[in-house]
Coordinates of C-alpha atoms in Angstrom, one line a residue:
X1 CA 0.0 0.0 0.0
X2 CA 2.9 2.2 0.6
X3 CA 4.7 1.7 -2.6
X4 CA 0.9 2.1 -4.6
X5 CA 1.0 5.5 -2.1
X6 CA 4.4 6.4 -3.5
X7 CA 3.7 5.1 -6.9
X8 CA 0.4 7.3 -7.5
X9 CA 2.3 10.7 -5.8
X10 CA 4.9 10.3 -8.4
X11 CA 2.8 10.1 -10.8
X12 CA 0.5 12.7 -10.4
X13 CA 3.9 14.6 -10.0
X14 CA 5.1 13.6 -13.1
X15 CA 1.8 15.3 -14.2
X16 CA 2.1 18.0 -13.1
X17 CA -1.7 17.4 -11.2
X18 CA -2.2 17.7 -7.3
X19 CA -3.6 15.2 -5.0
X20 CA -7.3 14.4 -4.9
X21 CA -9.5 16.7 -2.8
X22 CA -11.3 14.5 -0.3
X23 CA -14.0 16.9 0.8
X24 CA -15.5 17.7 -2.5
X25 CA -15.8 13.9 -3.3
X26 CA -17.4 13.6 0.2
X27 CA -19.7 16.3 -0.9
X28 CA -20.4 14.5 -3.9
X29 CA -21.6 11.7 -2.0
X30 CA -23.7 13.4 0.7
X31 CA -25.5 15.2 -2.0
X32 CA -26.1 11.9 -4.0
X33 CA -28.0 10.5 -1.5
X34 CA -29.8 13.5 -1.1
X35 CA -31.3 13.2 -4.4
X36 CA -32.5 9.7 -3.8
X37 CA -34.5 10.4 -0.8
X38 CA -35.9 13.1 -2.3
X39 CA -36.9 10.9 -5.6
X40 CA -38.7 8.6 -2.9
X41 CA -42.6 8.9 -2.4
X42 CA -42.7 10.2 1.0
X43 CA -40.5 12.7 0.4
X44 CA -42.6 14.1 -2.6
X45 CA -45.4 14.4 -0.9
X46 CA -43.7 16.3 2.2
X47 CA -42.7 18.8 0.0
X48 CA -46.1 19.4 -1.8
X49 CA -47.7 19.8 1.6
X50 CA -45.0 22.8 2.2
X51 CA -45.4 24.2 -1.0
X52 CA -49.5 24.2 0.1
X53 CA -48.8 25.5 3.5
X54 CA -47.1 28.2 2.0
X55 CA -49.6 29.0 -0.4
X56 CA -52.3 29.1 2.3
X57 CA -50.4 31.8 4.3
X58 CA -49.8 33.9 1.3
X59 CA -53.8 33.3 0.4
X60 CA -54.9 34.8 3.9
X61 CA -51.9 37.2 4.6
X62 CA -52.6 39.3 1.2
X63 CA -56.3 40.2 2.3
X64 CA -55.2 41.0 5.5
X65 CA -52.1 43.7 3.7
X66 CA -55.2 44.8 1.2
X67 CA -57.8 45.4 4.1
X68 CA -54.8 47.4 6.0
X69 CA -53.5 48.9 2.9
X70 CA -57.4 50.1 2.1
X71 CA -58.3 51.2 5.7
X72 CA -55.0 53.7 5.6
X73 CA -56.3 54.8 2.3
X74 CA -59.7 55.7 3.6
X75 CA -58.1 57.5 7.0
X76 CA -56.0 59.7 4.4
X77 CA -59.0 60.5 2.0
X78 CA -61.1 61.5 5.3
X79 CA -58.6 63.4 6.2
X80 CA -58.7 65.6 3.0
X81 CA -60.7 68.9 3.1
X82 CA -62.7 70.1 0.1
X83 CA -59.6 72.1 -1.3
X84 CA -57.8 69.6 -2.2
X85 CA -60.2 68.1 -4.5
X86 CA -60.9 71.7 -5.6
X87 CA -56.8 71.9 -6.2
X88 CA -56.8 68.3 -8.1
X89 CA -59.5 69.2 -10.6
X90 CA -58.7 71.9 -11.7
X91 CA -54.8 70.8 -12.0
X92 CA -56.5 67.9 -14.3
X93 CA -57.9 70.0 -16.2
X94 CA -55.3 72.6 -16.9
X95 CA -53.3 69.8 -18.2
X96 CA -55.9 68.1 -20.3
X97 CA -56.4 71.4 -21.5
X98 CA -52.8 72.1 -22.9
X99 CA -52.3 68.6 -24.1
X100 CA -55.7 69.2 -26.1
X101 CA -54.7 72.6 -27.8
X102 CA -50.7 71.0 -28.4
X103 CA -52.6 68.3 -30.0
X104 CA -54.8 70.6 -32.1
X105 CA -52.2 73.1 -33.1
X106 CA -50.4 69.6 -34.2
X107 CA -53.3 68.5 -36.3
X108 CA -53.9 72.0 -37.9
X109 CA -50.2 72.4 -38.5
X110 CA -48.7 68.9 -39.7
X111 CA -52.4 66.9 -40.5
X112 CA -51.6 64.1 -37.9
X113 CA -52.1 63.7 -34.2
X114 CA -48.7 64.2 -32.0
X115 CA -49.8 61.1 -29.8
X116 CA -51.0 58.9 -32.1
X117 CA -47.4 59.4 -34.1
X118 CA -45.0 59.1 -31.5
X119 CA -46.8 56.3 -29.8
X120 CA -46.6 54.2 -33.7
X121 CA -43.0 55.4 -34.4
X122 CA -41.7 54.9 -30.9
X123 CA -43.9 52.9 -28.4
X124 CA -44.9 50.1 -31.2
X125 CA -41.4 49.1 -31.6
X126 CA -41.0 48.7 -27.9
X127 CA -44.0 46.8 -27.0
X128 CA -43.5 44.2 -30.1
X129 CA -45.9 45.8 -32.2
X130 CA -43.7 45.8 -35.3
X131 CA -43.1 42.2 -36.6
X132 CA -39.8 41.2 -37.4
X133 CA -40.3 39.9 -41.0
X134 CA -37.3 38.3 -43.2
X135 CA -36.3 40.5 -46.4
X136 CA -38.3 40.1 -49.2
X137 CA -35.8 39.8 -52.5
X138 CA -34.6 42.6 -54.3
X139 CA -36.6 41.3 -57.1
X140 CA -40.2 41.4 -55.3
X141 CA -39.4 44.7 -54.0
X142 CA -38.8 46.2 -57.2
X143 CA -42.3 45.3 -58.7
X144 CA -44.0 46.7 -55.3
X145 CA -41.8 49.7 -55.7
X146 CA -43.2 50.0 -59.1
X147 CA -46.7 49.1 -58.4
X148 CA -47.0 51.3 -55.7
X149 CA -45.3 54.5 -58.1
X150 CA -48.1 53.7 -60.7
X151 CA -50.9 53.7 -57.9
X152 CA -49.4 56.7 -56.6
X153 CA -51.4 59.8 -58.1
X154 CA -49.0 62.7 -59.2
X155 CA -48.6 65.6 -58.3
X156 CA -47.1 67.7 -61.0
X157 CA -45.9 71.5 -60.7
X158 CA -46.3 73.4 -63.4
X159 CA -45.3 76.9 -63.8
X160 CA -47.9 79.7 -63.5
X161 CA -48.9 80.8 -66.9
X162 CA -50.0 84.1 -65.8
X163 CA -47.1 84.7 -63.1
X164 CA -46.6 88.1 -61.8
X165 CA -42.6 90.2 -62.3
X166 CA -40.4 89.5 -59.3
X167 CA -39.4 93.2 -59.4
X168 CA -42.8 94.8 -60.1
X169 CA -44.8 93.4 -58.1
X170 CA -43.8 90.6 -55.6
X171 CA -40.8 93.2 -54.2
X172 CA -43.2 96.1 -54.1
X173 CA -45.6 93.9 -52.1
X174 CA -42.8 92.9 -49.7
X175 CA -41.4 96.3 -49.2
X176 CA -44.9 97.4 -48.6
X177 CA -45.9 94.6 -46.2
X178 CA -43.0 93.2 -45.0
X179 CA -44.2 89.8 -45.9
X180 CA -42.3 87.3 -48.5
X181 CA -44.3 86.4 -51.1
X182 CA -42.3 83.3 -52.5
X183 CA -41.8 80.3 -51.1
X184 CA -37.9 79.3 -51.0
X185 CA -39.0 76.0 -52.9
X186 CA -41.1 78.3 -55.7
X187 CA -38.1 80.1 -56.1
X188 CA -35.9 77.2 -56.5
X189 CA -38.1 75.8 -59.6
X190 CA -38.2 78.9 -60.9
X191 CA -34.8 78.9 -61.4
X192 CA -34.0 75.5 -62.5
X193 CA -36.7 75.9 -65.4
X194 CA -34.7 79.5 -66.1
X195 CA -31.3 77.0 -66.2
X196 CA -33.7 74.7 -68.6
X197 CA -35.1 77.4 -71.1
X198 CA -32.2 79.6 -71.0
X199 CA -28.8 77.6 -71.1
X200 CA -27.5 75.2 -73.8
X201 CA -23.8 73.2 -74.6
X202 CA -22.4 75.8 -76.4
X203 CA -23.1 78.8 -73.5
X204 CA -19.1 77.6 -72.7
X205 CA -18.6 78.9 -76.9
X206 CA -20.0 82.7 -75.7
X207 CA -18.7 84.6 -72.3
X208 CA -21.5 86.6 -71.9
X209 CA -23.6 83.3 -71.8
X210 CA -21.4 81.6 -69.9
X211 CA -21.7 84.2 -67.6
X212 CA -25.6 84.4 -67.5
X213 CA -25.2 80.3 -66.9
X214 CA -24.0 81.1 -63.4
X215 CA -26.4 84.2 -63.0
X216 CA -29.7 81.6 -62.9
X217 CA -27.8 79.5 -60.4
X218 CA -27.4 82.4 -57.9
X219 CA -29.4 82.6 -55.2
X220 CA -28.6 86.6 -54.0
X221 CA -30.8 88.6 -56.6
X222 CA -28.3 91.5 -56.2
X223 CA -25.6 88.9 -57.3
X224 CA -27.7 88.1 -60.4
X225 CA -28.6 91.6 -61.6
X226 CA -24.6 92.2 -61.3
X227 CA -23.8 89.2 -63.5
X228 CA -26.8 90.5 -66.0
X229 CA -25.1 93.9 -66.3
X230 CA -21.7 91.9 -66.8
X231 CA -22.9 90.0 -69.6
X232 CA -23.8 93.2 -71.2
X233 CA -20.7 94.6 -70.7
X234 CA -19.2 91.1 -72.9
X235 CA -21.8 91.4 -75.6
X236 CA -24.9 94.4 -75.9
X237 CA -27.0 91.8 -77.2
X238 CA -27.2 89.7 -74.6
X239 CA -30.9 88.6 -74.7
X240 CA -31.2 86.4 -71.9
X241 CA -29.5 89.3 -69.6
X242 CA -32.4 91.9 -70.5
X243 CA -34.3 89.2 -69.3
X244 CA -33.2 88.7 -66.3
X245 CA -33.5 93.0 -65.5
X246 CA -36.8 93.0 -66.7
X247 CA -37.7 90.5 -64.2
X248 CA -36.0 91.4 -61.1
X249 CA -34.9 94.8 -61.2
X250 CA -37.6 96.9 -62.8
X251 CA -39.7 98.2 -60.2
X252 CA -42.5 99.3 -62.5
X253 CA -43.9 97.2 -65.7
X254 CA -42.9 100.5 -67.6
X255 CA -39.2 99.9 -67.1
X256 CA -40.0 95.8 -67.6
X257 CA -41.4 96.0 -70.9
X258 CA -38.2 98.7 -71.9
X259 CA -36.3 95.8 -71.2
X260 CA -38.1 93.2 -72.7
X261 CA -38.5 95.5 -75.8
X262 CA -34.8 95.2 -76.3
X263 CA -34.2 91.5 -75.5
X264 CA -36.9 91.0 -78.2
X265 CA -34.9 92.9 -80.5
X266 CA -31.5 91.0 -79.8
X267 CA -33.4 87.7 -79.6
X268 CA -35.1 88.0 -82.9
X269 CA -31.4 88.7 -84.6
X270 CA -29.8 85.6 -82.2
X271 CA -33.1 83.3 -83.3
X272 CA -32.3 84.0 -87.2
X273 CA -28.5 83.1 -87.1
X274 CA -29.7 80.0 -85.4
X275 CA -31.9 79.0 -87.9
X276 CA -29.7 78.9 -90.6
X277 CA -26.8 76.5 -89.0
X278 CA -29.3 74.4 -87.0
X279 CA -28.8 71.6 -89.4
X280 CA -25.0 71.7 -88.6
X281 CA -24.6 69.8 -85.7
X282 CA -26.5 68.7 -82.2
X283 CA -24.9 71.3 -80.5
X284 CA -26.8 73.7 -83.3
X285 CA -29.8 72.1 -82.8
X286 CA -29.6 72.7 -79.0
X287 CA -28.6 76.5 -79.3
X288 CA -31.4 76.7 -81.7
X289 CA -34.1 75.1 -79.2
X290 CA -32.9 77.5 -76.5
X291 CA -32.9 80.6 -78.3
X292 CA -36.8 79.5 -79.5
X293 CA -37.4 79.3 -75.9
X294 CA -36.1 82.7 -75.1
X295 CA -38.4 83.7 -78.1
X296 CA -41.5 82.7 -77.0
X297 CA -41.0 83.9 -73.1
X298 CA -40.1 87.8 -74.5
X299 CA -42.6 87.5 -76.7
X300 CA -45.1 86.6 -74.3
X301 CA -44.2 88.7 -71.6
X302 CA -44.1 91.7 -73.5
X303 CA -48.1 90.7 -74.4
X304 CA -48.9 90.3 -70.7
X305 CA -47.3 93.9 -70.0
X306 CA -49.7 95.4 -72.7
X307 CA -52.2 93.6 -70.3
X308 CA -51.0 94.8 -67.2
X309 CA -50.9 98.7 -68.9
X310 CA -54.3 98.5 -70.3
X311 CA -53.8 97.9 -74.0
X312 CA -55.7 94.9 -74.1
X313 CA -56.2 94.6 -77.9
X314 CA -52.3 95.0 -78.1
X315 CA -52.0 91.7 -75.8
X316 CA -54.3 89.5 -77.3
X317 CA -53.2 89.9 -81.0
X318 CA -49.5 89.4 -79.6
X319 CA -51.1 86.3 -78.0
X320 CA -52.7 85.0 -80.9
X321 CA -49.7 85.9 -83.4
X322 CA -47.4 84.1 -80.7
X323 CA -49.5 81.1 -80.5
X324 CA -49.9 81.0 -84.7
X325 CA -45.9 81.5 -84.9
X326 CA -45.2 78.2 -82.4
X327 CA -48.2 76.0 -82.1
X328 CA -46.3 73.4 -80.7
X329 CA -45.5 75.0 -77.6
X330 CA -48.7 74.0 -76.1
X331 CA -48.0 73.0 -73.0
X332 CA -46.9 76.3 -72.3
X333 CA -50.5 77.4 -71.7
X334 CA -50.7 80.2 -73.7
X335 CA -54.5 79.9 -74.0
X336 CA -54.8 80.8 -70.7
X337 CA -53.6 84.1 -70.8
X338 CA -55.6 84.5 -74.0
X339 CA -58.6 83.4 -72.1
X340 CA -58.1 86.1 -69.3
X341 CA -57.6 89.0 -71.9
X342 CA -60.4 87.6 -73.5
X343 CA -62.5 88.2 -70.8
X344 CA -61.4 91.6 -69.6
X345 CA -62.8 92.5 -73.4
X346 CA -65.9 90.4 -72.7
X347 CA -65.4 89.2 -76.4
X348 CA -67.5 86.1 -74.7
X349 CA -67.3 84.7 -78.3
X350 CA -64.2 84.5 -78.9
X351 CA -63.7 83.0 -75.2
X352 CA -66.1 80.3 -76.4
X353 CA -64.0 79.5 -79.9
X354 CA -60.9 79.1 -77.5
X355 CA -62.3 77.0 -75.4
X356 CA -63.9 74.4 -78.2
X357 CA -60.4 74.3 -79.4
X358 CA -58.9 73.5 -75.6
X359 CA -61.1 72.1 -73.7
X360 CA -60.7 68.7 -75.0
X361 CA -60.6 65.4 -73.5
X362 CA -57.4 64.4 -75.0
X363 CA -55.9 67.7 -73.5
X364 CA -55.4 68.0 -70.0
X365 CA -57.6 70.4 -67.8
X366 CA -56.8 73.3 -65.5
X367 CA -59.0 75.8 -63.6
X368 CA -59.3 78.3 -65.9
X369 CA -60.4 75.8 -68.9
X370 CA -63.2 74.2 -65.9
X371 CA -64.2 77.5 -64.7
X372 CA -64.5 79.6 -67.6
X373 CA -67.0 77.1 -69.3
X374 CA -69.1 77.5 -66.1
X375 CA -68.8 81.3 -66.4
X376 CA -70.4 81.2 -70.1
X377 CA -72.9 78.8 -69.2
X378 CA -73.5 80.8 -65.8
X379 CA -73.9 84.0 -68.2
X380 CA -76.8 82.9 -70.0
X381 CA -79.0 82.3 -67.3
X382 CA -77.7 84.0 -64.3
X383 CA -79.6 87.6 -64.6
X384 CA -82.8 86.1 -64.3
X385 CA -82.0 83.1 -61.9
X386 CA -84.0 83.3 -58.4
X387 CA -83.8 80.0 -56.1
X388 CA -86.8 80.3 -55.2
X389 CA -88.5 80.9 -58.3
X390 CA -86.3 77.6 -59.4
X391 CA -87.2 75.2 -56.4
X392 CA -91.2 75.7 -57.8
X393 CA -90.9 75.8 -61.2
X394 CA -87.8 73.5 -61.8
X395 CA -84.7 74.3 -63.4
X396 CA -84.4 74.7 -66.7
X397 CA -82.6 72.9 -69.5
X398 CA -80.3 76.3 -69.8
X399 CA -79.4 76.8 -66.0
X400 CA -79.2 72.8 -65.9
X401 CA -76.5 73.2 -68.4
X402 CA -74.4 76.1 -66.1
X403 CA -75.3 73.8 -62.6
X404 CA -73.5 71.3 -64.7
X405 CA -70.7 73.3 -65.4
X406 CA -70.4 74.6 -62.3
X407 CA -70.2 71.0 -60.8
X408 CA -67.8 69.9 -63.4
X409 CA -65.5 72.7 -62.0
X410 CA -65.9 72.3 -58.3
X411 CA -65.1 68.6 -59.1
X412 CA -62.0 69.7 -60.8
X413 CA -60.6 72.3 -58.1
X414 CA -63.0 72.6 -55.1
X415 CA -60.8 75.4 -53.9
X416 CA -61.6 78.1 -55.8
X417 CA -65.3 78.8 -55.1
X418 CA -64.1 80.4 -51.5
X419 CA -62.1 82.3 -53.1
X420 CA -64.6 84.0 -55.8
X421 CA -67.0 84.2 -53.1
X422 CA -64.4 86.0 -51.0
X423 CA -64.9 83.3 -48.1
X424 CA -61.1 83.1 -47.7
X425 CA -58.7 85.9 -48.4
X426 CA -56.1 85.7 -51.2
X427 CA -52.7 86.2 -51.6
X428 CA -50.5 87.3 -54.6
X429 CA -50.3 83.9 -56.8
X430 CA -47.1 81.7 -56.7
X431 CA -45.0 81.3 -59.5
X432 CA -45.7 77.5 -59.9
X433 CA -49.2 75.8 -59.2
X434 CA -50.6 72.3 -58.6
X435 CA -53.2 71.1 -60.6
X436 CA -56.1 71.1 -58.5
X437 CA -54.4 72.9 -55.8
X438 CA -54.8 75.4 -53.5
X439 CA -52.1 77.1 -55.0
X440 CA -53.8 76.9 -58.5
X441 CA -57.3 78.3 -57.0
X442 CA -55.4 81.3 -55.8
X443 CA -54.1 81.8 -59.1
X444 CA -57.2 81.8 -61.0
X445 CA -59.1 83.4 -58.6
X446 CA -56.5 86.4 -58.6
X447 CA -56.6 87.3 -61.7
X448 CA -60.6 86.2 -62.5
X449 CA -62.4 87.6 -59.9
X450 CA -63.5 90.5 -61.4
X451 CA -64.7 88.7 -64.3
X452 CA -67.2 86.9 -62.3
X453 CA -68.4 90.1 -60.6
X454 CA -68.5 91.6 -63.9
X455 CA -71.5 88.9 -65.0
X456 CA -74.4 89.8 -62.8
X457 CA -75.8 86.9 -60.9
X458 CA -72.6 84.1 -61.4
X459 CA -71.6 84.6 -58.4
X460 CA -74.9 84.4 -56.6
X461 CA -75.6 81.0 -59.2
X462 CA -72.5 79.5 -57.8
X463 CA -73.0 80.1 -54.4
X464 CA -76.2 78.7 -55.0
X465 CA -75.0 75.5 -56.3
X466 CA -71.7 74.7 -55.9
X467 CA -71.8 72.8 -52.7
X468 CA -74.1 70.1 -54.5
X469 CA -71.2 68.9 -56.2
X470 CA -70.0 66.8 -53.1
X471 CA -73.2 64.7 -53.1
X472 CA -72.2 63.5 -56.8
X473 CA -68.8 62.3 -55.8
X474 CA -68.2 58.8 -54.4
X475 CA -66.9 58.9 -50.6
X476 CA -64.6 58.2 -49.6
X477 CA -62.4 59.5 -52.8
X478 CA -61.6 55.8 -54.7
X479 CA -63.9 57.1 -58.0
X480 CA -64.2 60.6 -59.5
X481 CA -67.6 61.2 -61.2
X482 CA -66.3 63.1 -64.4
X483 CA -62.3 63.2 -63.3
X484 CA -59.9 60.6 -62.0
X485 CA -59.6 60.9 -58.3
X486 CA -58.6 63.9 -56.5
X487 CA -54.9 63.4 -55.4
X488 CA -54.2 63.4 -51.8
X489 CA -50.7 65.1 -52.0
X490 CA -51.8 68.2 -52.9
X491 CA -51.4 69.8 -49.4
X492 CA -47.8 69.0 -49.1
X493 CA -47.1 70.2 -52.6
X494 CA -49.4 73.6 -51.2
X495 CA -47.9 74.5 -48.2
X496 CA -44.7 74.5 -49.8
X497 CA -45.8 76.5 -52.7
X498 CA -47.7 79.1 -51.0
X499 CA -46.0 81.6 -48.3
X500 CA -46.5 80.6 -44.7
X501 CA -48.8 83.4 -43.8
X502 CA -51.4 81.6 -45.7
X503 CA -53.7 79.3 -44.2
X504 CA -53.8 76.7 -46.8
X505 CA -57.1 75.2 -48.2
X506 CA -57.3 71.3 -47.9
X507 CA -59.9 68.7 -49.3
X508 CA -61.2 66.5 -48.5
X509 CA -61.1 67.3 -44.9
X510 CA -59.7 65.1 -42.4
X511 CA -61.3 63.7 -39.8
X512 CA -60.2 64.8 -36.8
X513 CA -58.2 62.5 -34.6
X514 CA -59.1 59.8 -31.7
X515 CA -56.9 61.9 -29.3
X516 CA -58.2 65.3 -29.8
X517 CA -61.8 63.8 -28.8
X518 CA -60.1 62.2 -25.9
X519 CA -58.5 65.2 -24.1
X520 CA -61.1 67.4 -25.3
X521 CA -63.3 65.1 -23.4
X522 CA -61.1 64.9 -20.4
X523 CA -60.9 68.8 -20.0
X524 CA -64.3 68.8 -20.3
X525 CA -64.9 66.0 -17.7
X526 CA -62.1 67.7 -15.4
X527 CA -63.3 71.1 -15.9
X528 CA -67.0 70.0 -14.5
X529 CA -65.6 68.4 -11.4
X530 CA -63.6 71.3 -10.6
X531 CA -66.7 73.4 -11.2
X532 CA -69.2 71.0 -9.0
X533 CA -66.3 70.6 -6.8
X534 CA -66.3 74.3 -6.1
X535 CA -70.4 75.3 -5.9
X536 CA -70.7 72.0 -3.8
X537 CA -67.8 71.0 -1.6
X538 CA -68.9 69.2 0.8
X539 CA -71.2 66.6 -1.6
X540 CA -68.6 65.8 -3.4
X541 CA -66.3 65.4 -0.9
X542 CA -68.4 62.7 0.1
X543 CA -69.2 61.5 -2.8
X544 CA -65.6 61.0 -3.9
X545 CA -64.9 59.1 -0.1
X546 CA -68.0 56.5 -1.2

């Protein structure tokens, strides 16, 4: 035994291992016997009658800790006078109360409700709310991408065709009011279309062009109007740098049309060198479309000051001449500014032959096409049209025509009747409008208002009738009755369009949201206990210890 003693110690030398520990193995076995007594029967059930006892004490011990937990509670709320419950209510209600009018001011200002949107972007993700779905493949998500951009309706800008001179009149009306006009993002478009219809490839061929190519980039106007009269210093027949003068630094439409006068004049001798090396190359082609652009836009603002300055025959023969000369430049809504001069001759006629041509169904619509069908229409029946004389008799085929018409344009912008029956105030028009917009009802409005006044009765017939129109179209907004849906994405497109100041007109409505009820309701409820509380202290004192 010795030797094996010896033997295993060297060993475990050897090893580098020490000697076996005596006590764990003991340990070992004392808490392997353990476990078999305890895997006998009657040690089972030993241990399900503690678990029971101990289940029993914490069954009557917890009614015992609720009755003393309630009998404190009552000995506190009889000690509470009258004031308190005064002070509580009306705490309740003061915070109610400004949670209910940050919550409106939210809803007016951004459309959604402040709870209800942090509680989905930041609570959901907390309490498990959003699902933690595998990636769909890039392939799938693609064709929704693309589904969902064809579903989407579309919310074009388009530039105003009857917008008003930067330096006439949307300075004067700031230095007058103090009030910006423009929105930064109007302003923007504006000058990427100028950086559109104005520059070519071959500006880097001219340095007065090249120069006017960072001018419509500036931001400063002071830094453009330099670059303008730099240009002109490089080359006096700068057309594109009269341009720019007669937009934003005349102050009067006087000095605007001096300046468009000679743009026209260099254009015209710029648009005839073009035309006989357009054929050259691509780059000819190019210069070519871009000096037909700057055509066109002299051309036709030069009609629209003979407008402005009361020579309204001038203006529409320019019109007509400009439209004969390039009658592929359509979309540049010409018509529309031929309509309005039109109609400050009240030369109805010859506002009906440019309608038959435009208002097609293959052409697409705006407000003044919509609304200046329901004006003739409204013409011929509104002198002698009486609601009351039309609820006994019934309307006839005539003034069923103009209800028509006047539906047919509410459908297509049901914006604008506020504004011609001076229910909201206007504003000076931006220099882009969305279709269907509040921005393009301010626009029309501005500058056709006195045309409705002019017709005795239209306005009376469409406040008469224009409000039927939402009975005819499906709710909520899937189907249009005689256009495609309204578009809900107007109002973003609006308020970023039209100046702050403005209070921006939306349809359809929204409803208002579940949280606004809620602590409107809660103020309410607060405010009435704080009032009850206050007449009759002692009632509800007790009435709050029952």
């Amino acid at each position: 035994a010795p030797s094996a003693v010896m033997a295993e110690g060297s060993g475990s030398g050897g090893s580098g291992r020490g000697p076996p520990c005596l006590g764990a193995a003991s340990a070992f076995r004392r808490w392997e016997q353990l476990r078999r007594r305890a895997a006998t029967p009657w040690a089972r059930g030993l241990l399900a009658a503690a678990a029971g006892l101990g289940l029993l004490y914490a069954v009557l011990r917890v009614p015992v800790r609720l009755r003393d937990g309630l009998a404190a509670v009552t000995v506190f709320l009889s000690t509470l006078t009258p004031k308190f419950y005064f002070a509580l209510t009306v705490t309740s209600s003061f915070i109610s109360g400004l949670i209910f009018v940050f919550e409106w001011w939210h809803f007016r200002k951004y459309g959604t409700s402040f709870i209800e949107q942090v509680s989905v972007s930041h609570l959901r993700p907390l309490i498990g709310g959003a699902e933690n779905s595998p990636p769909a493949p890039a392939a799938f998500l693609a064709g929704e991408n693309e589904t969902g951009r064809q579903n989407m309706p579309e919310c074009k800008v388009w530039r105003n065709p009857l917008n008003l001179f930067r330096g006439a009149e949307y300075s004067r009306y700031m230095w007058v009011t103090g009030k910006e006009p423009l929105t930064y993002y109007d302003m923007n478009l504006s000058a990427q279309d100028h950086q559109t219809f104005f520059t070519c490839d071959t500006d880097a061929l001219r340095p007065s062009d090249t120069v006017m190519q960072k001018a419509w980039r500036e931001r400063n106007p002071q830094a453009r109007i330099k670059a303008a009269y730099q240009a002109l210093e490089l080359n006096n027949d700068c057309a594109t740098a009269y341009v720019l003068l007669a937009e934003e630094e005349a102050t009067t439409i006087v000095d605007a049309e001096k300046y468009f006068k000679q743009a026209l004049k260099a254009g015209e001798m710029i648009y005839r060198k073009s035309q006989n090396c357009h054929s050259q190359s691509p780059q000819h082609e190019a210069q070519l479309r871009r000096d037909t652009n700057v055509l066109v836009y002299v051309k036709r603002r030069l009609a629209m000051c003979a407008r402005k300055l009361g020579r309204i025959r001038e203006a529409v023969k320019m019109m007509r001449d400009l439209m004969k000369e390039f009658p592929l430049l359509s979309m540049l809504n010409i018509h529309e500014n031929l309509l309005e001069a039109l109609l400050e001759l009240q030369a109805y006629a010859d506002v009906q032959a440019v309608l038959a041509k435009y208002d097609d169904i293959s052409l697409p619509k705006s407000a003044a096409i919509c609304y200046t069908a329901a004006l003739l229409k409204a013409r011929a029946v509104s002198e002698r049209f009486s609601p009351e004389t039309a609820s006994k008799r019934g309307l006839s085929t005539a003034e069923i025509n103009a209800v028509e018409a006047i539906h047919r344009a509410v459908e297509f912008n049901p914006h604008v009747p506020k504004y011609l029956l001076e229910m909201k105030s206007l504003v000076l028009p931006p220099e882009h409008i969305l279709k269907r917009g509040d921005s393009e009802a301010v626009a029309y409005a501005f500058f056709h208002l006195q045309h409705w006044k002019r017709i005795e009765g239209a306005l009376n017939l469409l406040h008469c009738t224009w409000e039927g129109t939402f009975r005819m179209i499906p709710y909520p907004l899937e189907k249009g009755h005689l256009f495609y849906p309204y578009p809900s994405c107007t109002e973003t497109a609006d308020r970023e369009l039209l100046p702050t100041f403005h209070e921006v007109s939306v349809y359809p409505q929204k409803e208002l949201p579940f949280f606004i009820h809620f602590t409107a309701g809660l103020c309410s409820f607060s405010a009435m206990l704080a009032l009850l509380t206050h007449q009759f202290p002692e009632l509800m004192v007790i009435f709050a210890k029952a």
